[in-house]
């Protein structure tokens, strides 16, 4: 079966950015658990078969449950796909098969892409109903989306990642699929860098109107996001985690609220239906 024949019912959320280390896997894991917390069945595809960050996160979660004798919500299925750079058609086929299975099993499919271009990643990008691109507030990260004039900080032209999304959108339109809601998440907002933030923000605003994405705040920089990985936990799990219950600080409560706001702002159809 091809990727075109499926995915009509499950909502597909893709985490993509060809910049490594921008927070895709961490954001993916938090969105997955936030949705599971609302009793929404979620399937996960990890397209970074080399690093396997999201898969490792889920394995750590399973191990935590076994060790502490607790039941934390898990995705209905999760799969890790490995690249075959020499035979792209192998990757097109394996993506289609995994995607079909994931779409049939869950209401939401969350797909985590590697921080580089690959056939698997391209296949994921065009089936995205919601594409989430986390980026740090820096012109290095922005460079993947657009070339910016060094003197005026105005956008000169969209760059290769934006062009890839453009191509994917055309492909969807030709196949009668609704447009992808592209959301750029500004992560790690540091108040020490107010001037840089303003400049990046202004360039992003200009670009968002030109190429059609929404800009939203992502997860802020907190040590807790790095620490929870080894236990396979997220901010949404702390109350159910026997060894973490007492450690819920004000800052973590604030971070959970940020995460809830992020998930709400994604305007996912199944959450809108529940709220109605
Ligand atoms: N909000 C955050 N606060 C603190 N640390 C974070 C945050 N988000 C991510 N990190 C840390 O930054 C690093 C990169 O994060 P992550 O693996 O989620 O990025 P990625 O975009 O998936 O990377 P890659 O492109 O390599 O797959 C990790 O060490 C992670 O723990
Ligand atoms: Mg990753």
Coordinates of C-alpha atoms and ligand atoms in Angstrom, one line a residue:
X1 CA 0.0 0.0 0.0
X2 CA 1.3 3.5 -0.7
X3 CA 1.4 6.4 1.8
X4 CA -1.3 8.0 -0.3
X5 CA -3.9 5.4 0.3
X6 CA -3.9 5.7 4.1
X7 CA -3.8 8.3 6.8
X8 CA -7.3 9.6 6.1
X9 CA -8.5 9.2 9.6
X10 CA -5.5 9.5 11.9
X11 CA -4.2 13.0 12.4
X12 CA -0.5 13.1 11.5
X13 CA 1.9 15.2 13.5
X14 CA 5.5 15.4 12.1
X15 CA 8.4 16.8 14.0
X16 CA 10.9 18.1 11.4
X17 CA 13.8 20.4 11.0
X18 CA 17.0 19.6 9.2
X19 CA 18.9 21.2 12.0
X20 CA 20.2 18.7 14.5
X21 CA 19.5 19.1 18.2
X22 CA 16.7 21.6 17.9
X23 CA 14.4 19.7 20.3
X24 CA 12.3 17.5 17.9
X25 CA 12.5 14.3 19.9
X26 CA 12.0 15.9 23.3
X27 CA 9.0 17.9 22.0
X28 CA 7.7 14.8 20.3
X29 CA 7.8 12.8 23.5
X30 CA 6.0 15.5 25.4
X31 CA 3.3 15.8 22.8
X32 CA 2.8 12.1 22.8
X33 CA 2.4 11.9 26.6
X34 CA 0.2 15.0 26.7
X35 CA -2.2 13.3 24.2
X36 CA -2.0 9.9 25.9
X37 CA -2.9 11.7 29.1
X38 CA -6.2 12.8 27.4
X39 CA -6.8 9.1 26.5
X40 CA -6.1 9.7 22.8
X41 CA -4.6 6.6 21.2
X42 CA -1.2 7.6 19.7
X43 CA 1.2 5.7 17.4
X44 CA 4.8 6.7 17.0
X45 CA 7.2 6.4 14.1
X46 CA 10.8 7.2 14.8
X47 CA 12.6 7.9 11.5
X48 CA 16.0 8.4 13.1
X49 CA 17.1 4.8 13.1
X50 CA 20.6 5.8 14.0
X51 CA 20.1 7.9 17.1
X52 CA 16.7 6.4 18.1
X53 CA 16.2 9.1 20.7
X54 CA 12.4 8.8 20.7
X55 CA 12.6 5.0 20.7
X56 CA 15.1 5.1 23.5
X57 CA 12.9 7.4 25.5
X58 CA 10.0 4.9 25.1
X59 CA 12.2 2.0 26.0
X60 CA 13.3 3.9 29.1
X61 CA 9.7 4.4 30.0
X62 CA 8.9 0.8 29.7
X63 CA 11.9 -0.1 31.9
X64 CA 10.8 2.5 34.4
X65 CA 7.3 0.9 34.6
X66 CA 8.7 -2.5 35.2
X67 CA 11.2 -1.3 37.8
X68 CA 8.6 0.7 39.8
X69 CA 5.6 -1.5 39.2
X70 CA 3.6 1.4 37.7
X71 CA 1.5 1.6 34.5
X72 CA 2.2 4.7 32.5
X73 CA 0.3 5.3 29.3
X74 CA 2.2 4.1 26.2
X75 CA 1.7 4.5 22.5
X76 CA -0.4 1.8 20.9
X77 CA 2.5 1.0 18.7
X78 CA 5.9 2.5 18.0
X79 CA 8.3 1.6 15.2
X80 CA 11.9 2.7 14.4
X81 CA 12.8 2.8 10.8
X82 CA 16.3 2.6 9.5
X83 CA 17.5 4.4 6.3
X84 CA 18.7 2.7 3.1
X85 CA 20.4 5.6 1.4
X86 CA 21.5 3.4 -1.6
X87 CA 18.0 2.3 -2.4
X88 CA 15.5 5.1 -1.7
X89 CA 12.6 2.9 -3.1
X90 CA 13.1 0.6 -0.1
X91 CA 12.6 3.5 2.3
X92 CA 9.5 4.7 0.4
X93 CA 8.0 1.2 0.7
X94 CA 8.9 0.7 4.4
X95 CA 7.6 4.1 5.3
X96 CA 4.3 3.4 3.5
X97 CA 3.9 0.0 5.3
X98 CA 4.7 1.4 8.8
X99 CA 2.5 4.5 8.2
X100 CA -0.4 2.4 7.1
X101 CA -0.1 0.3 10.3
X102 CA 0.2 3.3 12.5
X103 CA -2.7 5.2 10.9
X104 CA -4.9 2.2 11.3
X105 CA -4.0 1.7 15.0
X106 CA -4.3 5.2 16.4
X107 CA -6.1 8.5 16.2
X108 CA -2.9 10.4 16.1
X109 CA 0.4 9.4 14.5
X110 CA 3.5 11.2 15.8
X111 CA 6.5 11.0 13.5
X112 CA 9.9 12.1 14.7
X113 CA 12.4 13.0 11.8
X114 CA 16.1 13.0 11.9
X115 CA 17.9 16.3 11.9
X116 CA 18.9 15.8 8.2
X117 CA 17.4 15.2 4.9
X118 CA 16.5 11.6 4.1
X119 CA 14.0 9.7 1.9
X120 CA 12.1 8.7 5.1
X121 CA 11.9 12.2 6.3
X122 CA 10.6 13.5 2.9
X123 CA 7.9 10.9 2.9
X124 CA 6.9 12.0 6.4
X125 CA 6.8 15.7 5.5
X126 CA 4.2 15.4 2.9
X127 CA 1.8 13.3 4.9
X128 CA 1.9 15.8 7.8
X129 CA -1.4 17.4 8.8
X130 CA 0.6 19.3 11.4
X131 CA 4.3 19.9 10.9
X132 CA 6.2 21.1 14.0
X133 CA 9.6 22.7 13.5
X134 CA 11.3 23.5 16.8
X135 CA 14.1 26.0 16.4
X136 CA 16.4 27.8 18.8
X137 CA 16.3 31.5 18.7
X138 CA 19.4 32.0 16.6
X139 CA 20.2 33.0 13.1
X140 CA 22.1 29.7 12.6
X141 CA 18.8 27.9 13.0
X142 CA 16.8 30.4 11.0
X143 CA 19.3 30.0 8.1
X144 CA 17.6 26.7 7.3
X145 CA 14.3 28.5 6.8
X146 CA 15.6 31.6 5.1
X147 CA 18.6 33.7 4.1
X148 CA 18.6 36.9 6.1
X149 CA 20.4 40.1 5.2
X150 CA 23.3 40.6 7.7
X151 CA 22.8 44.4 7.8
X152 CA 19.1 44.9 7.8
X153 CA 18.0 41.5 9.2
X154 CA 15.3 41.3 6.5
X155 CA 14.5 38.0 4.8
X156 CA 16.2 37.8 1.4
X157 CA 14.8 34.5 0.3
X158 CA 13.4 31.2 1.7
X159 CA 16.0 28.5 1.9
X160 CA 16.1 24.8 1.3
X161 CA 14.0 23.5 4.2
X162 CA 11.2 26.0 3.4
X163 CA 11.4 24.9 -0.3
X164 CA 11.0 21.3 0.7
X165 CA 7.8 22.2 2.6
X166 CA 6.7 24.1 -0.4
X167 CA 7.1 21.0 -2.6
X168 CA 5.3 18.9 0.0
X169 CA 2.4 21.3 0.1
X170 CA 2.1 21.3 -3.7
X171 CA 2.1 17.5 -3.6
X172 CA -0.8 17.5 -1.1
X173 CA -2.7 20.0 -3.0
X174 CA -2.5 17.9 -6.2
X175 CA -3.8 14.9 -4.3
X176 CA -6.7 16.9 -2.8
X177 CA -5.3 16.8 0.8
X178 CA -5.9 19.7 3.2
X179 CA -2.9 22.0 3.6
X180 CA -0.3 21.2 6.2
X181 CA -0.5 23.4 9.3
X182 CA 3.1 24.3 9.7
X183 CA 4.0 25.5 13.2
X184 CA 7.5 26.9 14.0
X185 CA 8.3 26.6 17.7
X186 CA 10.7 29.0 19.2
X187 CA 12.5 27.1 21.9
X188 CA 15.0 28.0 24.6
X189 CA 13.9 31.6 24.8
X190 CA 16.5 33.2 27.0
X191 CA 15.8 36.6 28.4
X192 CA 19.5 37.4 28.4
X193 CA 19.4 37.7 24.6
X194 CA 16.6 40.1 24.2
X195 CA 18.0 42.0 21.2
X196 CA 18.8 38.8 19.3
X197 CA 15.4 37.4 20.1
X198 CA 13.7 40.5 18.8
X199 CA 15.7 40.3 15.5
X200 CA 15.0 36.6 15.0
X201 CA 11.4 37.2 15.9
X202 CA 11.0 40.0 13.4
X203 CA 12.6 37.9 10.6
X204 CA 10.4 34.9 11.5
X205 CA 7.3 37.1 11.5
X206 CA 8.2 38.4 8.0
X207 CA 8.9 34.9 6.8
X208 CA 5.8 33.4 8.3
X209 CA 3.6 35.7 6.2
X210 CA 5.6 35.0 3.1
X211 CA 5.7 31.2 3.2
X212 CA 2.8 30.4 5.5
X213 CA 3.6 29.1 9.0
X214 CA 2.5 29.9 12.5
X215 CA 5.1 30.9 15.1
X216 CA 4.5 29.7 18.7
X217 CA 6.7 29.4 21.9
X218 CA 8.1 25.9 22.3
X219 CA 9.4 24.3 25.5
X220 CA 11.6 26.6 27.4
X221 CA 15.1 25.6 28.4
X222 CA 15.0 23.6 31.6
X223 CA 17.3 21.0 33.1
X224 CA 14.3 18.8 33.8
X225 CA 13.8 18.1 30.1
X226 CA 17.3 16.5 29.9
X227 CA 17.0 14.6 33.2
X228 CA 13.7 12.9 32.6
X229 CA 14.9 11.1 29.4
X230 CA 16.7 8.4 31.4
X231 CA 13.6 7.5 33.3
X232 CA 11.4 7.8 30.1
X233 CA 9.2 10.3 31.9
X234 CA 7.8 13.6 30.9
X235 CA 6.4 16.5 32.8
X236 CA 3.0 15.0 32.4
X237 CA 3.9 11.9 34.4
X238 CA 5.5 13.3 37.5
X239 CA 2.4 12.8 39.7
X240 CA 2.2 9.1 38.8
X241 CA 6.0 8.5 39.1
X242 CA 6.7 7.1 42.6
X243 CA 10.2 8.5 42.9
X244 CA 9.3 11.9 41.4
X245 CA 6.0 12.9 43.1
X246 CA 7.6 15.0 45.8
X247 CA 9.9 16.8 43.4
X248 CA 7.2 18.8 41.6
X249 CA 8.4 22.3 41.8
X250 CA 6.8 25.6 40.8
X251 CA 9.0 25.8 37.8
X252 CA 7.8 22.3 36.7
X253 CA 4.2 23.3 37.3
X254 CA 4.8 26.3 35.0
X255 CA 6.5 24.1 32.4
X256 CA 3.5 21.7 32.4
X257 CA 1.2 24.7 31.8
X258 CA 3.5 25.7 28.9
X259 CA 3.2 22.3 27.4
X260 CA -0.6 22.2 27.8
X261 CA -0.8 25.6 26.1
X262 CA 1.4 24.3 23.3
X263 CA -0.8 21.2 22.7
X264 CA -4.0 23.3 22.8
X265 CA -2.5 25.8 20.3
X266 CA -1.9 23.0 17.8
X267 CA -5.7 23.0 17.3
X268 CA -5.8 19.2 16.8
X269 CA -9.2 18.1 15.5
X270 CA -9.8 15.4 18.1
X271 CA -9.2 17.8 21.0
X272 CA -11.5 20.4 19.5
X273 CA -14.2 17.7 19.2
X274 CA -13.7 16.8 22.9
X275 CA -13.9 20.4 24.0
X276 CA -17.1 21.0 22.0
Ligands
LIG1 N1 13.5 22.5 26.5 C1 14.7 21.9 26.7 N2 15.4 22.3 27.8 C2 16.6 21.7 28.0 N3 17.2 20.8 27.2 C3 16.5 20.4 26.1 C4 15.2 21.0 25.8 N4 14.8 20.4 24.6 C5 15.8 19.6 24.3 N5 16.9 19.6 25.2 C6 18.1 18.8 25.1 O1 18.8 19.2 23.9 C7 19.3 18.1 23.2 C8 18.7 17.9 21.8 O2 17.3 17.6 22.0 P1 16.6 16.6 21.1 O3 17.3 15.3 21.0 O4 15.1 16.6 21.5 O5 16.7 17.4 19.7 P2 16.5 16.8 18.2 O6 16.0 17.9 17.4 O7 15.6 15.6 18.3 O8 17.9 16.3 17.8 P3 18.4 15.5 16.5 O9 18.3 16.4 15.3 O10 19.8 15.1 16.8 O11 17.4 14.3 16.4 C9 19.1 16.9 24.2 O12 20.2 16.8 25.0 C10 17.9 17.3 25.0 O13 17.9 16.7 26.3
LIG2 MG1 15.9 13.7 17.5

